[in-house]
Every structure is written in structure tokens, then in C-alpha cells.
């Protein structure tokens, strides 16, 4: 069965420092991987996705993620965190040709302090 | 492109009442999804449509839940005889079938865009 794990409930980072939000997945076949961000009482905003090709994908707001097939990971990164990046981040997986039924992780709360 | 719209944004209802949520997807998107999100959890898939056809329903979608997309455009999600356990945020999302990608901006296929959600509180 498909699954996504976000091992950290919360990540705390100082503004200006690099940040990493971890995600590992389990899926048979070729995975489609996504990161979404959610601000309080709001819907999910798409950040980036990996479908195929270059393992390093760049997305919105300076975020990027690296697909690592051998480690079945898709960690979200940003070189320099902003206070405004503080939000809830979700990793999600879709199996190829499954019509976009995303399986989400539990979410990671990112807190960036000045 | 105004994005995915959901209405109402918030609904408080008494247990046993029926509620209906509406979703208007991004105009050129032929796929429409419903998800449910409870506090502290990631969204869970409920059902999805390709055009007007409902192609899959999760086991989470009990008999009290029904979703429609009669003309392949907007969709409604109705919950009958609401229970306190139905309290959650109901998220609608849409996407473009990847096979149609050549008619859309590059690399837009497979990306699922979410609305702002409809909060349901059952008291």
C-alpha cells in the first residue's frame, strides 16, 4: 500500500538559516511526489512536484526538493528561511496512472523565528 | 483563472441536519476531487470525477455522503444526517487530465490545485 511519512511533527529554524522538511514514501511503481503548504484556516497551496527527470526540482517561494529513489525520500529544502515561511507543510504521493488520488503525510509544522 | 472556489467557507449545523458544499474547479480542469481534513491530520481522499463521471469513492465515503458533478463543471458534496464525527474541513481540488496536457501550459498536468476548504462543525 502507498504511504507517506513525515518523521518530524515540528521543525524550528532561525530566519536566514537553511531549512529541511523530511519526507519518505512507499509506493509500488513510479511515484509522483508533491509538496503543499497550508497556512492557518486555509486550503493547500501547491509548492512543487516531481514526476520524472531531474532529481532536483524547484518550486514556488524559493523552495526546492530532491528526489532520492534509493532512499525513497523527497525532502523539502530552502537555502534561507523567512519568518513568513512558518506554516504547515504536507508531502504527498500519487502512483502513476492513479488519477491523482494523493496520499498525504501527517504534516510538519515549520516555525521560523526572527 | 480564479482558482478553485468553495462555498460556504464555514458551516455550523446541528446533528442530524443535512449540509451541502459546492465546488467550482479551475475552468479548464476536467478532474475534480474531494478530500477531508481533520485537525492535526493530512487530507484524506474521498472521491473524484473525470468530467461528470464519478470514477472512484473511498471507503471513507459512507452512505450518508453523496457527491455529484452533473454537467462536468461544478460539484456538490452532500452530507445527510450529520454526525459530530463529520466535523472537518472539506477540500475540493481540480486538475487537468495529463493526456490533455498538450493543450495546456507546459507541465501543468498531474498538478492538483486545492480550494480554500469548507469548514463543517456539527454541534
PDB file of C-alpha atoms in Angstrom:
ATOM      1  CA  UNK A   1       0.000   0.000   0.000  1.00  0.00           C
ATOM      2  CA  UNK A   2       1.084   3.540  -0.668  1.00  0.00           C
ATOM      3  CA  UNK A   3       2.186   5.631   2.283  1.00  0.00           C
ATOM      4  CA  UNK A   4       4.000   8.830   3.120  1.00  0.00           C
ATOM      5  CA  UNK A   5       5.910   9.568   6.313  1.00  0.00           C
ATOM      6  CA  UNK A   6       6.925  12.947   7.642  1.00  0.00           C
ATOM      7  CA  UNK A   7       9.032  11.979  10.648  1.00  0.00           C
ATOM      8  CA  UNK A   8       9.080  15.412  12.262  1.00  0.00           C
ATOM      9  CA  UNK A   9       5.936  16.959  13.671  1.00  0.00           C
ATOM     10  CA  UNK A  10       7.727  20.286  14.037  1.00  0.00           C
ATOM     11  CA  UNK A  11      10.843  21.928  12.651  1.00  0.00           C
ATOM     12  CA  UNK A  12      12.272  25.077  14.212  1.00  0.00           C
ATOM     13  CA  UNK A  13      14.670  27.262  12.244  1.00  0.00           C
ATOM     14  CA  UNK A  14      16.181  30.695  12.717  1.00  0.00           C
ATOM     15  CA  UNK A  15      15.478  33.223   9.982  1.00  0.00           C
ATOM     16  CA  UNK A  16      18.221  33.205   7.364  1.00  0.00           C
ATOM     17  CA  UNK A  17      19.276  29.646   8.104  1.00  0.00           C
ATOM     18  CA  UNK A  18      18.677  26.779   5.690  1.00  0.00           C
ATOM     19  CA  UNK A  19      15.676  24.569   6.331  1.00  0.00           C
ATOM     20  CA  UNK A  20      14.855  20.960   5.557  1.00  0.00           C
ATOM     21  CA  UNK A  21      11.497  19.246   5.960  1.00  0.00           C
ATOM     22  CA  UNK A  22      11.766  15.492   5.577  1.00  0.00           C
ATOM     23  CA  UNK A  23       9.536  13.113   3.661  1.00  0.00           C
ATOM     24  CA  UNK A  24       9.848   9.433   2.840  1.00  0.00           C
ATOM     25  CA  UNK A  25       7.434   7.417   0.776  1.00  0.00           C
ATOM     26  CA  UNK A  26       6.436   3.893  -0.052  1.00  0.00           C
ATOM     27  CA  UNK A  27       4.786   3.180  -3.368  1.00  0.00           C
ATOM     28  CA  UNK A  28       4.921   0.494  -5.990  1.00  0.00           C
ATOM     29  CA  UNK A  29       5.689   1.708  -9.461  1.00  0.00           C
ATOM     30  CA  UNK A  30       6.790   5.207 -10.357  1.00  0.00           C
ATOM     31  CA  UNK A  31       5.904   7.778  -7.729  1.00  0.00           C
ATOM     32  CA  UNK A  32       4.599  11.242  -8.363  1.00  0.00           C
ATOM     33  CA  UNK A  33       5.633  13.380  -5.390  1.00  0.00           C
ATOM     34  CA  UNK A  34       4.288  16.704  -4.235  1.00  0.00           C
ATOM     35  CA  UNK A  35       4.776  19.324  -1.555  1.00  0.00           C
ATOM     36  CA  UNK A  36       1.968  21.575  -0.390  1.00  0.00           C
ATOM     37  CA  UNK A  37       1.900  24.351   2.208  1.00  0.00           C
ATOM     38  CA  UNK A  38      -1.064  25.236   4.391  1.00  0.00           C
ATOM     39  CA  UNK A  39      -1.489  28.459   6.327  1.00  0.00           C
ATOM     40  CA  UNK A  40      -3.909  28.579   9.292  1.00  0.00           C
ATOM     41  CA  UNK A  41      -7.524  28.047   8.305  1.00  0.00           C
ATOM     42  CA  UNK A  42      -6.628  27.994   4.613  1.00  0.00           C
ATOM     43  CA  UNK A  43      -6.529  25.422   1.861  1.00  0.00           C
ATOM     44  CA  UNK A  44      -3.400  23.825   0.470  1.00  0.00           C
ATOM     45  CA  UNK A  45      -1.089  25.710  -1.846  1.00  0.00           C
ATOM     46  CA  UNK A  46       0.984  23.795  -4.361  1.00  0.00           C
ATOM     47  CA  UNK A  47       4.753  24.265  -3.949  1.00  0.00           C
ATOM     48  CA  UNK A  48       6.416  21.774  -6.270  1.00  0.00           C
ATOM     49  CA  UNK A  49       6.274  18.295  -7.731  1.00  0.00           C
ATOM     50  CA  UNK A  50       8.463  15.512  -9.056  1.00  0.00           C
ATOM     51  CA  UNK A  51       7.129  13.458 -11.945  1.00  0.00           C
ATOM     52  CA  UNK A  52      10.232  12.431 -13.843  1.00  0.00           C
ATOM     53  CA  UNK A  53      13.569  13.795 -14.979  1.00  0.00           C
ATOM     54  CA  UNK A  54      15.955  15.901 -12.898  1.00  0.00           C
ATOM     55  CA  UNK A  55      16.006  14.752  -9.278  1.00  0.00           C
ATOM     56  CA  UNK A  56      16.230  18.333  -8.009  1.00  0.00           C
ATOM     57  CA  UNK A  57      13.026  20.226  -8.564  1.00  0.00           C
ATOM     58  CA  UNK A  58      12.489  23.890  -7.896  1.00  0.00           C
ATOM     59  CA  UNK A  59       9.207  25.372  -6.848  1.00  0.00           C
ATOM     60  CA  UNK A  60       7.461  28.425  -5.518  1.00  0.00           C
ATOM     61  CA  UNK A  61       8.849  30.879  -2.964  1.00  0.00           C
ATOM     62  CA  UNK A  62      12.432  29.634  -3.308  1.00  0.00           C
ATOM     63  CA  UNK A  63      11.693  26.080  -2.201  1.00  0.00           C
ATOM     64  CA  UNK A  64      13.261  23.039  -3.792  1.00  0.00           C
ATOM     65  CA  UNK A  65      13.140  19.306  -3.201  1.00  0.00           C
ATOM     66  CA  UNK A  66      15.388  16.405  -4.065  1.00  0.00           C
ATOM     67  CA  UNK A  67      14.029  13.072  -5.187  1.00  0.00           C
ATOM     68  CA  UNK A  68      16.183  10.188  -3.966  1.00  0.00           C
ATOM     69  CA  UNK A  69      14.973   6.892  -5.311  1.00  0.00           C
ATOM     70  CA  UNK A  70      17.400   4.704  -3.361  1.00  0.00           C
ATOM     71  CA  UNK A  71      16.362   6.291  -0.060  1.00  0.00           C
ATOM     72  CA  UNK A  72      12.727   6.732  -1.154  1.00  0.00           C
ATOM     73  CA  UNK A  73      12.882  10.305   0.065  1.00  0.00           C
ATOM     74  CA  UNK A  74      11.688  13.676  -1.175  1.00  0.00           C
ATOM     75  CA  UNK A  75      12.949  16.256   1.314  1.00  0.00           C
ATOM     76  CA  UNK A  76      11.900  19.880   1.007  1.00  0.00           C
ATOM     77  CA  UNK A  77      14.633  22.484   1.307  1.00  0.00           C
ATOM     78  CA  UNK A  78      15.215  26.204   1.243  1.00  0.00           C
ATOM     79  CA  UNK A  79      18.629  27.874   1.484  1.00  0.00           C
ATOM     80  CA  UNK A  80      17.488  30.793   3.634  1.00  0.00           C
ATOM     81  CA  UNK A  81      14.307  30.650   5.719  1.00  0.00           C
ATOM     82  CA  UNK A  82      11.917  33.569   6.153  1.00  0.00           C
ATOM     83  CA  UNK A  83       9.563  34.182   9.066  1.00  0.00           C
ATOM     84  CA  UNK A  84       6.741  34.130   6.514  1.00  0.00           C
ATOM     85  CA  UNK A  85       7.620  30.511   5.654  1.00  0.00           C
ATOM     86  CA  UNK A  86       6.124  29.474   9.006  1.00  0.00           C
ATOM     87  CA  UNK A  87       3.245  27.155   8.130  1.00  0.00           C
ATOM     88  CA  UNK A  88       2.182  23.519   7.900  1.00  0.00           C
ATOM     89  CA  UNK A  89       3.876  21.530   5.137  1.00  0.00           C
ATOM     90  CA  UNK A  90       2.500  18.365   3.591  1.00  0.00           C
ATOM     91  CA  UNK A  91       4.246  15.820   1.424  1.00  0.00           C
ATOM     92  CA  UNK A  92       2.024  13.734  -0.839  1.00  0.00           C
ATOM     93  CA  UNK A  93       2.420  10.834  -3.235  1.00  0.00           C
ATOM     94  CA  UNK A  94       0.424   9.700  -6.209  1.00  0.00           C
ATOM     95  CA  UNK A  95       1.031   6.490  -8.006  1.00  0.00           C
ATOM     96  CA  UNK A  96       1.483   6.663 -11.743  1.00  0.00           C
ATOM     97  CA  UNK A  97      -1.773   6.455 -13.618  1.00  0.00           C
ATOM     98  CA  UNK A  98      -3.871   6.512 -10.470  1.00  0.00           C
ATOM     99  CA  UNK A  99      -5.754   9.631 -11.421  1.00  0.00           C
ATOM    100  CA  UNK A 100      -4.363  11.984  -8.873  1.00  0.00           C
ATOM    101  CA  UNK A 101      -5.548  10.387  -5.658  1.00  0.00           C
ATOM    102  CA  UNK A 102      -2.958  11.844  -3.360  1.00  0.00           C
ATOM    103  CA  UNK A 103      -1.829  10.139  -0.181  1.00  0.00           C
ATOM    104  CA  UNK A 104      -0.668  12.780   2.296  1.00  0.00           C
ATOM    105  CA  UNK A 105       1.751  12.666   5.172  1.00  0.00           C
ATOM    106  CA  UNK A 106       0.736  13.873   8.611  1.00  0.00           C
ATOM    107  CA  UNK A 107       2.272  17.269   8.045  1.00  0.00           C
ATOM    108  CA  UNK A 108       5.216  19.132   9.548  1.00  0.00           C
ATOM    109  CA  UNK A 109       4.819  22.428  11.344  1.00  0.00           C
ATOM    110  CA  UNK A 110       7.620  24.773  10.328  1.00  0.00           C
ATOM    111  CA  UNK A 111       8.409  27.611  12.691  1.00  0.00           C
ATOM    112  CA  UNK A 112      10.883  30.268  11.595  1.00  0.00           C
ATOM    113  CA  UNK A 113      11.949  32.655  14.349  1.00  0.00           C
ATOM    114  CA  UNK A 114      13.498  36.090  13.747  1.00  0.00           C
TER     115      UNK A 114
ATOM    116  CA  UNK B   1      -8.061  31.949 -13.724  1.00  0.00           C
ATOM    117  CA  UNK B   2      -9.737  32.422 -10.354  1.00  0.00           C
ATOM    118  CA  UNK B   3      -8.634  29.112  -8.862  1.00  0.00           C
ATOM    119  CA  UNK B   4     -10.809  26.543  -7.144  1.00  0.00           C
ATOM    120  CA  UNK B   5     -13.761  28.108  -5.319  1.00  0.00           C
ATOM    121  CA  UNK B   6     -15.658  26.549  -2.450  1.00  0.00           C
ATOM    122  CA  UNK B   7     -18.857  27.636  -0.762  1.00  0.00           C
ATOM    123  CA  UNK B   8     -19.682  28.062   2.036  1.00  0.00           C
ATOM    124  CA  UNK B   9     -16.360  28.553   3.763  1.00  0.00           C
ATOM    125  CA  UNK B  10     -17.844  27.773   7.145  1.00  0.00           C
ATOM    126  CA  UNK B  11     -20.938  25.881   8.203  1.00  0.00           C
ATOM    127  CA  UNK B  12     -22.226  25.147  11.681  1.00  0.00           C
ATOM    128  CA  UNK B  13     -25.065  22.676  11.799  1.00  0.00           C
ATOM    129  CA  UNK B  14     -26.957  20.632  14.336  1.00  0.00           C
ATOM    130  CA  UNK B  15     -26.503  16.913  14.431  1.00  0.00           C
ATOM    131  CA  UNK B  16     -28.952  15.184  12.147  1.00  0.00           C
ATOM    132  CA  UNK B  17     -29.243  18.026   9.655  1.00  0.00           C
ATOM    133  CA  UNK B  18     -28.184  17.812   6.020  1.00  0.00           C
ATOM    134  CA  UNK B  19     -25.474  20.046   4.585  1.00  0.00           C
ATOM    135  CA  UNK B  20     -24.294  20.681   1.047  1.00  0.00           C
ATOM    136  CA  UNK B  21     -20.996  22.116  -0.132  1.00  0.00           C
ATOM    137  CA  UNK B  22     -20.310  23.451  -3.592  1.00  0.00           C
ATOM    138  CA  UNK B  23     -17.058  23.470  -5.528  1.00  0.00           C
ATOM    139  CA  UNK B  24     -16.221  25.326  -8.716  1.00  0.00           C
ATOM    140  CA  UNK B  25     -12.989  23.982 -10.212  1.00  0.00           C
ATOM    141  CA  UNK B  26     -10.479  25.793 -12.393  1.00  0.00           C
ATOM    142  CA  UNK B  27     -12.358  26.263 -15.644  1.00  0.00           C
ATOM    143  CA  UNK B  28     -10.301  24.091 -17.984  1.00  0.00           C
ATOM    144  CA  UNK B  29      -9.820  21.260 -15.482  1.00  0.00           C
ATOM    145  CA  UNK B  30     -11.750  18.086 -16.188  1.00  0.00           C
ATOM    146  CA  UNK B  31     -10.842  16.267 -12.960  1.00  0.00           C
ATOM    147  CA  UNK B  32     -12.370  17.212  -9.631  1.00  0.00           C
ATOM    148  CA  UNK B  33     -11.570  15.756  -6.224  1.00  0.00           C
ATOM    149  CA  UNK B  34     -12.999  15.901  -2.723  1.00  0.00           C
ATOM    150  CA  UNK B  35     -10.805  15.426   0.329  1.00  0.00           C
ATOM    151  CA  UNK B  36     -11.474  15.637   4.051  1.00  0.00           C
ATOM    152  CA  UNK B  37      -9.056  17.020   6.607  1.00  0.00           C
ATOM    153  CA  UNK B  38      -9.417  16.772  10.369  1.00  0.00           C
ATOM    154  CA  UNK B  39      -7.341  18.716  12.871  1.00  0.00           C
ATOM    155  CA  UNK B  40      -3.748  17.568  13.034  1.00  0.00           C
ATOM    156  CA  UNK B  41      -4.056  15.274  10.046  1.00  0.00           C
ATOM    157  CA  UNK B  42      -3.260  15.399   6.375  1.00  0.00           C
ATOM    158  CA  UNK B  43      -6.107  15.478   3.864  1.00  0.00           C
ATOM    159  CA  UNK B  44      -7.752  12.143   3.049  1.00  0.00           C
ATOM    160  CA  UNK B  45      -9.114  11.320  -0.382  1.00  0.00           C
ATOM    161  CA  UNK B  46     -12.893  10.918  -0.596  1.00  0.00           C
ATOM    162  CA  UNK B  47     -13.846  10.775  -4.262  1.00  0.00           C
ATOM    163  CA  UNK B  48     -13.033  12.071  -7.719  1.00  0.00           C
ATOM    164  CA  UNK B  49     -14.693  12.849 -11.018  1.00  0.00           C
ATOM    165  CA  UNK B  50     -13.449  12.914 -14.544  1.00  0.00           C
ATOM    166  CA  UNK B  51     -15.859  15.206 -16.318  1.00  0.00           C
ATOM    167  CA  UNK B  52     -19.294  14.154 -14.992  1.00  0.00           C
ATOM    168  CA  UNK B  53     -18.328  10.566 -14.190  1.00  0.00           C
ATOM    169  CA  UNK B  54     -17.552   9.665 -10.593  1.00  0.00           C
ATOM    170  CA  UNK B  55     -14.661   7.263 -11.054  1.00  0.00           C
ATOM    171  CA  UNK B  56     -13.735   6.310  -7.517  1.00  0.00           C
ATOM    172  CA  UNK B  57     -15.054   6.578  -3.984  1.00  0.00           C
ATOM    173  CA  UNK B  58     -13.076   5.965  -0.830  1.00  0.00           C
ATOM    174  CA  UNK B  59     -14.370   3.673   1.886  1.00  0.00           C
ATOM    175  CA  UNK B  60     -14.410   6.859   3.993  1.00  0.00           C
ATOM    176  CA  UNK B  61     -17.399   7.987   1.967  1.00  0.00           C
ATOM    177  CA  UNK B  62     -20.275   6.431   3.884  1.00  0.00           C
ATOM    178  CA  UNK B  63     -23.791   6.097   2.515  1.00  0.00           C
ATOM    179  CA  UNK B  64     -24.640   9.440   4.100  1.00  0.00           C
ATOM    180  CA  UNK B  65     -22.244  11.176   1.722  1.00  0.00           C
ATOM    181  CA  UNK B  66     -23.061  11.816  -1.904  1.00  0.00           C
ATOM    182  CA  UNK B  67     -21.182  13.810  -4.499  1.00  0.00           C
ATOM    183  CA  UNK B  68     -22.330  14.927  -7.904  1.00  0.00           C
ATOM    184  CA  UNK B  69     -20.920  16.744 -10.875  1.00  0.00           C
ATOM    185  CA  UNK B  70     -23.912  16.841 -13.205  1.00  0.00           C
ATOM    186  CA  UNK B  71     -22.534  18.833 -16.108  1.00  0.00           C
ATOM    187  CA  UNK B  72     -18.865  18.180 -15.642  1.00  0.00           C
ATOM    188  CA  UNK B  73     -18.291  21.633 -14.210  1.00  0.00           C
ATOM    189  CA  UNK B  74     -19.144  22.424 -10.570  1.00  0.00           C
ATOM    190  CA  UNK B  75     -19.631  19.713  -7.977  1.00  0.00           C
ATOM    191  CA  UNK B  76     -21.662  19.335  -4.809  1.00  0.00           C
ATOM    192  CA  UNK B  77     -20.927  17.233  -1.750  1.00  0.00           C
ATOM    193  CA  UNK B  78     -23.935  16.478   0.426  1.00  0.00           C
ATOM    194  CA  UNK B  79     -23.807  15.001   3.888  1.00  0.00           C
ATOM    195  CA  UNK B  80     -27.095  13.667   5.191  1.00  0.00           C
ATOM    196  CA  UNK B  81     -27.960  13.200   8.872  1.00  0.00           C
ATOM    197  CA  UNK B  82     -24.734  14.801  10.008  1.00  0.00           C
ATOM    198  CA  UNK B  83     -22.850  13.384  12.967  1.00  0.00           C
ATOM    199  CA  UNK B  84     -20.274  15.054  15.206  1.00  0.00           C
ATOM    200  CA  UNK B  85     -17.589  12.908  13.621  1.00  0.00           C
ATOM    201  CA  UNK B  86     -18.282  14.639  10.315  1.00  0.00           C
ATOM    202  CA  UNK B  87     -16.762  17.844  11.684  1.00  0.00           C
ATOM    203  CA  UNK B  88     -13.793  18.566   9.447  1.00  0.00           C
ATOM    204  CA  UNK B  89     -12.597  20.710   6.604  1.00  0.00           C
ATOM    205  CA  UNK B  90     -13.810  19.515   3.229  1.00  0.00           C
ATOM    206  CA  UNK B  91     -11.369  20.347   0.477  1.00  0.00           C
ATOM    207  CA  UNK B  92     -12.119  20.423  -3.199  1.00  0.00           C
ATOM    208  CA  UNK B  93      -9.373  20.208  -5.789  1.00  0.00           C
ATOM    209  CA  UNK B  94      -9.079  20.044  -9.544  1.00  0.00           C
ATOM    210  CA  UNK B  95      -6.572  19.063 -12.179  1.00  0.00           C
ATOM    211  CA  UNK B  96      -6.189  18.579 -15.892  1.00  0.00           C
ATOM    212  CA  UNK B  97      -6.027  15.062 -17.251  1.00  0.00           C
ATOM    213  CA  UNK B  98      -2.327  14.627 -18.243  1.00  0.00           C
ATOM    214  CA  UNK B  99      -3.377  13.226 -21.605  1.00  0.00           C
ATOM    215  CA  UNK B 100      -4.736  16.673 -22.381  1.00  0.00           C
ATOM    216  CA  UNK B 101      -1.528  18.413 -21.375  1.00  0.00           C
ATOM    217  CA  UNK B 102      -0.569  19.364 -24.894  1.00  0.00           C
ATOM    218  CA  UNK B 103      -3.475  21.772 -24.883  1.00  0.00           C
ATOM    219  CA  UNK B 104      -2.467  23.431 -21.650  1.00  0.00           C
ATOM    220  CA  UNK B 105       0.554  25.293 -20.271  1.00  0.00           C
ATOM    221  CA  UNK B 106       3.649  23.082 -20.076  1.00  0.00           C
ATOM    222  CA  UNK B 107       3.988  20.729 -17.143  1.00  0.00           C
ATOM    223  CA  UNK B 108       0.602  21.567 -15.716  1.00  0.00           C
ATOM    224  CA  UNK B 109      -0.656  18.002 -15.891  1.00  0.00           C
ATOM    225  CA  UNK B 110      -0.761  15.943 -12.713  1.00  0.00           C
ATOM    226  CA  UNK B 111      -0.765  19.062 -10.550  1.00  0.00           C
ATOM    227  CA  UNK B 112      -3.773  19.139  -8.249  1.00  0.00           C
ATOM    228  CA  UNK B 113      -4.899  22.575  -7.116  1.00  0.00           C
ATOM    229  CA  UNK B 114      -6.917  22.957  -3.934  1.00  0.00           C
ATOM    230  CA  UNK B 115      -9.572  25.387  -2.884  1.00  0.00           C
ATOM    231  CA  UNK B 116      -9.694  27.180   0.457  1.00  0.00           C
ATOM    232  CA  UNK B 117     -11.847  24.487   2.002  1.00  0.00           C
ATOM    233  CA  UNK B 118     -15.248  24.380   3.677  1.00  0.00           C
ATOM    234  CA  UNK B 119     -15.193  24.022   7.432  1.00  0.00           C
ATOM    235  CA  UNK B 120     -18.007  21.951   8.901  1.00  0.00           C
ATOM    236  CA  UNK B 121     -18.816  21.983  12.592  1.00  0.00           C
ATOM    237  CA  UNK B 122     -21.559  19.648  13.785  1.00  0.00           C
ATOM    238  CA  UNK B 123     -22.927  20.529  17.220  1.00  0.00           C
TER     239      UNK B 123
END
